[in-house]
XYZ file of C-alpha atoms in Angstrom:
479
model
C 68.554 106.948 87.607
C 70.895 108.760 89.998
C 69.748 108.807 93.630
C 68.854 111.700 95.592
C 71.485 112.591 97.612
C 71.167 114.451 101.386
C 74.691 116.413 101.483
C 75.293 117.196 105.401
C 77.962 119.830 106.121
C 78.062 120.004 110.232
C 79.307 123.651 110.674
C 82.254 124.568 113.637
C 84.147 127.631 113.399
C 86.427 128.592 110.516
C 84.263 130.697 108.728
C 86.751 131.222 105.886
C 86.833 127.434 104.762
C 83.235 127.057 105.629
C 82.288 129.467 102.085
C 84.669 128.278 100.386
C 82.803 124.900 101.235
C 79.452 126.238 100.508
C 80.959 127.972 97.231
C 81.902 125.018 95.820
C 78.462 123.220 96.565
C 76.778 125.775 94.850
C 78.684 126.252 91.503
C 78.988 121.847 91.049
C 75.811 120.248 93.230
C 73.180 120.169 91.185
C 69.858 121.195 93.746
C 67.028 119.711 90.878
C 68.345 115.958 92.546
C 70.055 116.830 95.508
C 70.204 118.890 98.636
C 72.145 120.250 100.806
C 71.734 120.366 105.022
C 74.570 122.787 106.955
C 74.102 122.354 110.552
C 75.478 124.737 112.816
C 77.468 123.084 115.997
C 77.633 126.012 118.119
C 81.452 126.419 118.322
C 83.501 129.658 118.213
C 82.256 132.506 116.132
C 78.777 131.094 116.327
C 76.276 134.382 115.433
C 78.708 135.604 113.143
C 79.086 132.379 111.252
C 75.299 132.236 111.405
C 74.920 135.390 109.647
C 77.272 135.063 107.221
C 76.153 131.941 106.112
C 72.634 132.783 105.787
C 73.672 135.561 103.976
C 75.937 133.307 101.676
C 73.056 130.772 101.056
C 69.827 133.748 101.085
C 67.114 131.968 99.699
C 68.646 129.226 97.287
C 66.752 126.187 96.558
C 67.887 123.295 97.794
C 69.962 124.432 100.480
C 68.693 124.363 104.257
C 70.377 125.815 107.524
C 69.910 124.363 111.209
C 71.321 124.758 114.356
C 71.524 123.128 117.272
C 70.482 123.737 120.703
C 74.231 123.388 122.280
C 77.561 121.998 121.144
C 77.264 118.132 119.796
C 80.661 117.285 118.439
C 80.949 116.043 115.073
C 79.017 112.448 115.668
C 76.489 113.518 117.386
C 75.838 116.942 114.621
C 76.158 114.099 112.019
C 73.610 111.797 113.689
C 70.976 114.319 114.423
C 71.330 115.512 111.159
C 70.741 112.309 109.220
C 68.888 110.444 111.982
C 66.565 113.374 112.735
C 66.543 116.129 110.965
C 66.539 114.947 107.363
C 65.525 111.338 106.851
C 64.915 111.172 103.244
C 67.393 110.794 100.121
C 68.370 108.090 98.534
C 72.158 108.341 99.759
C 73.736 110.519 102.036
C 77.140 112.090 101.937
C 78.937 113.578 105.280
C 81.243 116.652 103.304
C 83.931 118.551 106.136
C 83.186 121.992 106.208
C 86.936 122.929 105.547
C 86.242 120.636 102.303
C 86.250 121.837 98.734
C 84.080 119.904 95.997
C 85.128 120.232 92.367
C 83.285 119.900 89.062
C 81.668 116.647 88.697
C 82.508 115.105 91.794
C 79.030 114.038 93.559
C 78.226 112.179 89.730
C 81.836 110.001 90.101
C 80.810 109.082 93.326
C 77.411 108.274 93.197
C 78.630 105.879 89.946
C 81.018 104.002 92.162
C 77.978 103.577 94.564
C 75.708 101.992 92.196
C 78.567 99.470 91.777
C 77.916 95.834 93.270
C 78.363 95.563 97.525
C 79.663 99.236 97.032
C 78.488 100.510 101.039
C 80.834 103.765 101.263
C 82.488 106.088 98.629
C 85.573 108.534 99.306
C 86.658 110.976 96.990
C 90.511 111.565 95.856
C 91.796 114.367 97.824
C 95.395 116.868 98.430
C 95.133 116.045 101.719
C 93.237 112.364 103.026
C 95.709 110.084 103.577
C 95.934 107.441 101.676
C 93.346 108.970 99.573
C 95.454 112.013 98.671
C 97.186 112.121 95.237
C 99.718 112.314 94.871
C 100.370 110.437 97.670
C 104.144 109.837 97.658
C 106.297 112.888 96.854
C 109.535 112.183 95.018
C 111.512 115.729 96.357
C 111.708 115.906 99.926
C 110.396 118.569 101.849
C 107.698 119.559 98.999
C 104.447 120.060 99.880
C 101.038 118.813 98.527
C 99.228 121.854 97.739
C 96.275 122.158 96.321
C 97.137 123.438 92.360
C 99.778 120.516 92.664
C 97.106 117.913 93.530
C 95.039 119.176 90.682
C 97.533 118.816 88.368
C 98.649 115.243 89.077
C 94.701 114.528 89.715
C 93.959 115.947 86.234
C 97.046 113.780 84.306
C 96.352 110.686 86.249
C 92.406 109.973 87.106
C 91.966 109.196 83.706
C 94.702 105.799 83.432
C 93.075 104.848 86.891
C 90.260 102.250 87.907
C 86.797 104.267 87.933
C 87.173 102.625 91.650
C 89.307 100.976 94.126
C 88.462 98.871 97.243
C 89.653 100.712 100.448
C 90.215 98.795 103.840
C 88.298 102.158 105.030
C 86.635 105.601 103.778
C 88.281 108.502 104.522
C 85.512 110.798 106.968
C 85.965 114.275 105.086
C 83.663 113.277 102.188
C 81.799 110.383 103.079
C 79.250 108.784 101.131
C 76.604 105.951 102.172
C 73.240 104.066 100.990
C 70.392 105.279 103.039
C 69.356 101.633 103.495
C 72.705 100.913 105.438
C 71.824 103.909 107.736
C 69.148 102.462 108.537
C 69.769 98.934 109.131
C 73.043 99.500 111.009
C 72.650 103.244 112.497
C 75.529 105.926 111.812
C 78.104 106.837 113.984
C 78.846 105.100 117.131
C 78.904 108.027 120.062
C 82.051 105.882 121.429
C 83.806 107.883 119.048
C 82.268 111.288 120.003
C 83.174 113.829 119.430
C 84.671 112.657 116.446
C 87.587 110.662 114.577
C 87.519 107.065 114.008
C 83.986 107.320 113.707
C 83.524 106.686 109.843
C 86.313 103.889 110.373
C 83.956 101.841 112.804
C 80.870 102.457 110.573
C 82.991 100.695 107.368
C 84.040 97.595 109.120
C 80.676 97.580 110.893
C 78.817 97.388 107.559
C 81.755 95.420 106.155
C 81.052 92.739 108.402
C 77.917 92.386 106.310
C 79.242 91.889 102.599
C 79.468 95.945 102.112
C 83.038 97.387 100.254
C 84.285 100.857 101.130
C 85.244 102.347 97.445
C 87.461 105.653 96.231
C 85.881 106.845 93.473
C 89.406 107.904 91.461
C 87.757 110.313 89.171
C 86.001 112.547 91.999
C 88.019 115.413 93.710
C 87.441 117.273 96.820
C 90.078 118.857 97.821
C 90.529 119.466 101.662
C 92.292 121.758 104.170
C 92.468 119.132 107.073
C 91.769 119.784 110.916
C 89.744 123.505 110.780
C 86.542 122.166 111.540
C 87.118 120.263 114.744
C 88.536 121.594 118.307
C 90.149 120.208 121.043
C 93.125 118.060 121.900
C 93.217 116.445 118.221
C 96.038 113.707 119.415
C 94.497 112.561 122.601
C 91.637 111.719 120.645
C 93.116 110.386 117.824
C 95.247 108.199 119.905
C 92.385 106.787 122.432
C 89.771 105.935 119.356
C 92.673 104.330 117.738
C 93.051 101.975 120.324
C 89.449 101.633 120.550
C 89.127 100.648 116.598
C 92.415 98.123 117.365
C 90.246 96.634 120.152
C 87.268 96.468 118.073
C 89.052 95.072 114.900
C 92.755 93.722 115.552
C 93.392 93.214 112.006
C 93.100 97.525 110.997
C 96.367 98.458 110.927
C 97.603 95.184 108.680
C 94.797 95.742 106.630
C 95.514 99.162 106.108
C 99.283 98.324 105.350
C 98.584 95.425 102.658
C 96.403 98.348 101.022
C 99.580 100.088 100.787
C 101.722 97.009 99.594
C 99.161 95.966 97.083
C 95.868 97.662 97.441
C 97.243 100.640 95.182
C 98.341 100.911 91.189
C 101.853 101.552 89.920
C 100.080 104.208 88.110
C 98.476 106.104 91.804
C 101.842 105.216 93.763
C 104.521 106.757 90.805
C 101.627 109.474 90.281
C 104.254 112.934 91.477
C 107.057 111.343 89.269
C 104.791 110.684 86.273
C 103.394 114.139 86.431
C 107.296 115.874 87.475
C 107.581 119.204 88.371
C 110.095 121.615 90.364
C 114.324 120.254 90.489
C 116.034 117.673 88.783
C 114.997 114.177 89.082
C 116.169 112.110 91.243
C 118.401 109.388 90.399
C 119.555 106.901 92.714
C 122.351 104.313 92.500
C 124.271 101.667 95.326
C 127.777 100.335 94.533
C 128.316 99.196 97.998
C 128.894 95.458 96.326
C 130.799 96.905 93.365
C 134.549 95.994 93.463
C 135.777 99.149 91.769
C 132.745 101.280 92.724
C 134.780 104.644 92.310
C 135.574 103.803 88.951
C 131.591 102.906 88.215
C 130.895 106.182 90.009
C 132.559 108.311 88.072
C 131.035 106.788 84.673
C 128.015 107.072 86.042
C 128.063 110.703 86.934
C 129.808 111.206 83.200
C 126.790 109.973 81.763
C 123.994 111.326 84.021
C 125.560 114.487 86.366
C 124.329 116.631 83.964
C 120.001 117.225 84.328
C 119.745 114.529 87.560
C 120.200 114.632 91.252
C 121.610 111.785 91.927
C 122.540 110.134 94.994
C 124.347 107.096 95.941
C 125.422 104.114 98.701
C 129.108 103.720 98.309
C 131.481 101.557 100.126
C 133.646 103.419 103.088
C 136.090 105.457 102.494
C 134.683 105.636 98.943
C 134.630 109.116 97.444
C 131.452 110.828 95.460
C 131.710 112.827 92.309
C 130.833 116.341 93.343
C 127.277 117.436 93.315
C 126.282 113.632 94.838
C 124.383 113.214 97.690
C 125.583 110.365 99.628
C 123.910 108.000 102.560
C 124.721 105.026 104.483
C 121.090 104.024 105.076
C 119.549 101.477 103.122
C 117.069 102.370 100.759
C 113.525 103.223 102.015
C 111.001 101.649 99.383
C 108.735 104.640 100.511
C 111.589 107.165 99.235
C 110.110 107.655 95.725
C 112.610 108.494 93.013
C 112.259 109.180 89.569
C 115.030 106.229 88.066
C 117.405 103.659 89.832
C 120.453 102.290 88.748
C 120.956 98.692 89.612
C 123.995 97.100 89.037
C 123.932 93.319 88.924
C 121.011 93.381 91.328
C 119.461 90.700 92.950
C 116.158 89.482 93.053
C 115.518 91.711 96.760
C 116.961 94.594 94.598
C 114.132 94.145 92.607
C 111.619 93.691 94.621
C 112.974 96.803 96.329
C 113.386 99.147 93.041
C 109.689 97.865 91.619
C 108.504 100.003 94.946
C 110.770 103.373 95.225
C 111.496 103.996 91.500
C 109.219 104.691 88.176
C 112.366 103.732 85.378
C 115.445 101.495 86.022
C 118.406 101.118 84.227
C 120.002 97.418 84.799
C 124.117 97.838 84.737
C 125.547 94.523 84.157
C 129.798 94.596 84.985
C 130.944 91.007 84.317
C 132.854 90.872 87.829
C 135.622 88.130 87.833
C 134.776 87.368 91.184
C 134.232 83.304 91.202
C 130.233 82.972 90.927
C 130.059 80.732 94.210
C 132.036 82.927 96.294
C 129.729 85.894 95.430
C 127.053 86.535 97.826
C 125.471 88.489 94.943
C 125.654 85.202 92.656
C 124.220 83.076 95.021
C 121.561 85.693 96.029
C 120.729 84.762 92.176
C 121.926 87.985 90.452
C 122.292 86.092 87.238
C 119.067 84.566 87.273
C 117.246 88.133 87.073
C 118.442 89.573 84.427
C 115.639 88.085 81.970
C 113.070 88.834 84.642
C 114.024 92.764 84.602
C 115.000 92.872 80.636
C 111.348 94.494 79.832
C 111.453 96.968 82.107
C 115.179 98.428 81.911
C 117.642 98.966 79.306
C 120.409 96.569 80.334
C 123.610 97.584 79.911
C 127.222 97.179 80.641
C 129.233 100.223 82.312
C 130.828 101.449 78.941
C 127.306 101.689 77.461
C 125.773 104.329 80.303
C 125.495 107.222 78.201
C 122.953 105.512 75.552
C 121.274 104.441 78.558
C 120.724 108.047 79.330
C 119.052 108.186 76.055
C 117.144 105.490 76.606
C 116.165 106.722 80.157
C 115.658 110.265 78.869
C 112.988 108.919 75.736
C 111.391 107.036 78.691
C 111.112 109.900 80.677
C 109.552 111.686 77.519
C 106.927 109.384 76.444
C 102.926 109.398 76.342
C 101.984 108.959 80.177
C 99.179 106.478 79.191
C 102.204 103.801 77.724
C 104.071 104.491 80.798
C 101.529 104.151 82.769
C 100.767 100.359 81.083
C 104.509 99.519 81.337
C 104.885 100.875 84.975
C 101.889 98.144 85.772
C 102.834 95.266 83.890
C 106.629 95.437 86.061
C 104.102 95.875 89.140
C 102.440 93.121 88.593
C 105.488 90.847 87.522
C 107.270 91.689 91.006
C 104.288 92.135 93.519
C 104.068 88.259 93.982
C 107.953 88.208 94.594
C 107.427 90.572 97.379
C 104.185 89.711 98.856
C 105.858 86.021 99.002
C 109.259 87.766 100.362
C 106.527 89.097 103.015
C 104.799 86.407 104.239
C 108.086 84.422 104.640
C 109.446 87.247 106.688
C 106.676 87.037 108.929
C 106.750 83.380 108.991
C 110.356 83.464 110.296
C 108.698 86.332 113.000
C 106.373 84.102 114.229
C 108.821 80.800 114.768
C 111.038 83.517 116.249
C 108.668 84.346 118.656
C 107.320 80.788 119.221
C 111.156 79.893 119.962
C 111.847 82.076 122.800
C 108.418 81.228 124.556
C 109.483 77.785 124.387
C 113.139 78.639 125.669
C 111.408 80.683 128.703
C 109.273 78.325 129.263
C 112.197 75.836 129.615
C 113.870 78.713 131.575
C 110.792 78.791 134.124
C 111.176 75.010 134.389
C 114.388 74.495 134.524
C 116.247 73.614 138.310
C 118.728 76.550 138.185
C 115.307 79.151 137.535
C 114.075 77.915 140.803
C 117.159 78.376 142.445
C 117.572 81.388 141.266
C 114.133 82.356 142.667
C 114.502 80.636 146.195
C 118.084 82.548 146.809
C 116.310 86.150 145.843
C 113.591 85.698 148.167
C 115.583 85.182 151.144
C 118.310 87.922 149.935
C 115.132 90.521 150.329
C 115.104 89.154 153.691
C 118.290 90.048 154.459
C 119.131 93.403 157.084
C 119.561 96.349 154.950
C 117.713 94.961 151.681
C 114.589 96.359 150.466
């Protein structure tokens, strides 16, 4: 039985998004088991969004209109609505009026829901953080619009999880159990007038056994920022530090999510579903010996149909067409296929993050093993680990690793998507362990110099020191 379900849409200004809102609630929420509540917050534009809207809505069932006496902010329009002026329903879901429902979305949500501890549900969005899809882009400088996020949405829902656990629930589209309203309240007015609000109610609740949830096969798409005023950062900034008081462990929480909260499948989502320039293909020869010599097989092979860009050694010259850098690679830098020649284990780790396909180049360097610092970084010992997920190859065999790259490139999403998760979950534990050693070694770095200040502070020549400033300030002339 699907539960009735209160949909509150607090109303500020931006009359444009606000129908578009109120459009899309009318073609896909169906009023026989639901309803909807629109609550005017008296902010610019207030008569004449009024009007409109009342025109926009007339007389259809299952729609209601308030308005309140003066401005409340978002928590407190939220509160009075659910708290006051509507205490019924089964569930209740907080919808931005600058947000856009699509067909089928309150049904996906209200599924995940129903699901065991399930307190909050979010819906996948163009624009809700780590809720948007696609989240990473793969060509810098593009932008997430909203056909784009459809799209991707459309290819991709259907190889994901019908849900995910979330750290927290994205406020734009905000779904609860009626029975957690009313054990634990709604909204804290700390957080008034708004943001951070729907991030204190999820660890509030969570503190009690209840999971925040996306529901992956929902979409409400969302403009972002038109239905709230004022000095958006200040806020922003002050409830932030109000959550990190409240709950230290938010921001680590939120970036394990993003280490290993997601799928291969959500995180290579804009290179699985490509669009616009060439793909991106990225290669670094700073270790190789005769790296101009690799380069220019490699752009032989693949110059044609990528855009590819490299880390040479200095005073190394790139083919033409090549974008080069001197930064290390940014795991967060999504490209479409890597290149790894002789790679280590940390290359791995690294490439499992930033690109969908790899192609392994094995080049039988002379060097003695020992006196490698890629041999005893273990480059030989990886090969077998990366062998199925990369065509391995030696340099004279690049251009059937195009191919090979190319046929990859080509095949049914759903096997990609399986293969792209099996090398996730092969080299996730190498990097979550890579991780927690790393800040291991943090921690006895820190724990080290306390102890050497503390022997400082201790020591004879520290009191010296202190005994000879305080009679220098003393001194004529010194202040």
């Amino acid at each position: 039985m699907t539960r009735s379900t209160l949909v509150v849409v607090p109303v500020y200004g931006d009359l444009d998004s606000l129908l578009r809102c109120v459009d899309g609630l009318i073609e896909h929420l169906d009023t026989d088991h639901h309803r909807v509540l629109l609550v005017n917050d008296c902010g610019p534009d207030v008569d004449t969004i009024e009007r409109a809207l009342l025109d926009r809505i007339a007389d259809r069932p299952g729609f209601r209109y308030e308005r309140n006496d003066h401005n409340l902010g978002f928590v407190g329009t939220c509160n009075r609505a659910v708290l006051e002026l509507d205490t019924g329903a089964e569930a209740v879901l907080l919808l931005n009026s600058d947000a856009v429902p699509t067909a089928g979305f309150l049904d996906a949500m209200l599924a995940v829901l129903d699901e065991e501890r399930t307190g909050v549900v979010t819906a996948r969005s163009d624009n809700a953080t780590i809720a948007s899809i696609p989240y990473r882009l793969t060509n810098r400088g593009a932008a997430r619009t909203e056909a784009r996020t459809r799209a991707v949405w459309s290819e991709i829902a259907p190889l994901l999880p019908e849900s995910q656990v979330l750290p927290v629930a994205m406020g734009f589209c905000f779904l609860t159990r009626r029975e957690l309203i009313t054990e634990h309240g709604l909204f804290d007015e700390a957080f008034a007038p708004g943001y951070g609000e729907e991030n204190d109610y999820c660890l509030r609740i969570a503190a009690h056994g209840w999971l925040a949830k996306i529901a992956n096969r929902a979409l409400v798409l969302h403009a972002g920022g038109k239905s709230f005023a004022g000095n958006r950062s200040a806020l922003r900034a002050a409830h932030q530090r109000e959550l990190e008081r409240r709950y230290p462990f938010l921001p680590e929480a939120v970036a394990a999510y993003q280490r290993h909260g997601m799928t291969a499948t959500e995180r290579f989502a804009d290179v699985l579903v490509p669009a616009g320039p060439a793909a991106r293909l990225a290669v670094d020869l700073r270790h190789v010996e005769d790296a101009a010599g690799l380069a220019r097989q490699i752009d032989s092979a693949f110059g044609d149909g990528f855009s590819l860009e490299a880390r040479l050694p200095a005073g190394t010259s790139a083919p033409a067409g090549w974008a080069v850098t001197s930064d290390d690679p940014n795991p967060d830098d999504l490209v479409t296929a890597q290149i790894l020649v002789d790679p280590t284990p940390g290359d791995l780790v690294t490439a499992n993050r930033r690109a969908a396909y790899w192609v392994v180049v094995r080049t039988g360097s002379a060097t003695p093993p020992w006196s490698s610092p890629r041999y005893r970084a273990g480059a030989d010992r990886v090969v077998d680990l990366a062998r199925p997920f990369a065509d391995s190859v030696t340099p004279d065999e690049l251009e059937s690793a195009r191919e090979g790259l190319e046929n990859s490139m080509l095949a049914p999403l759903d096997g990609t998507s399986a293969h792209l998760e099996r090398r996730w979950a092969a080299f996730l534990p190498l990097e979550l362990a890579a991780a927690e050693v790393g800040a291991d070694d943090a921690s006895d770095e820190v724990a080290r110099l306390r102890r050497e200040l503390d022997d400082l502070r201790t020591s004879r020549s520290f009191r010296t020191g202190q005994a000879i400033a305080k009679v220098a300030s003393r001194l004529p002339g010194r202040r």
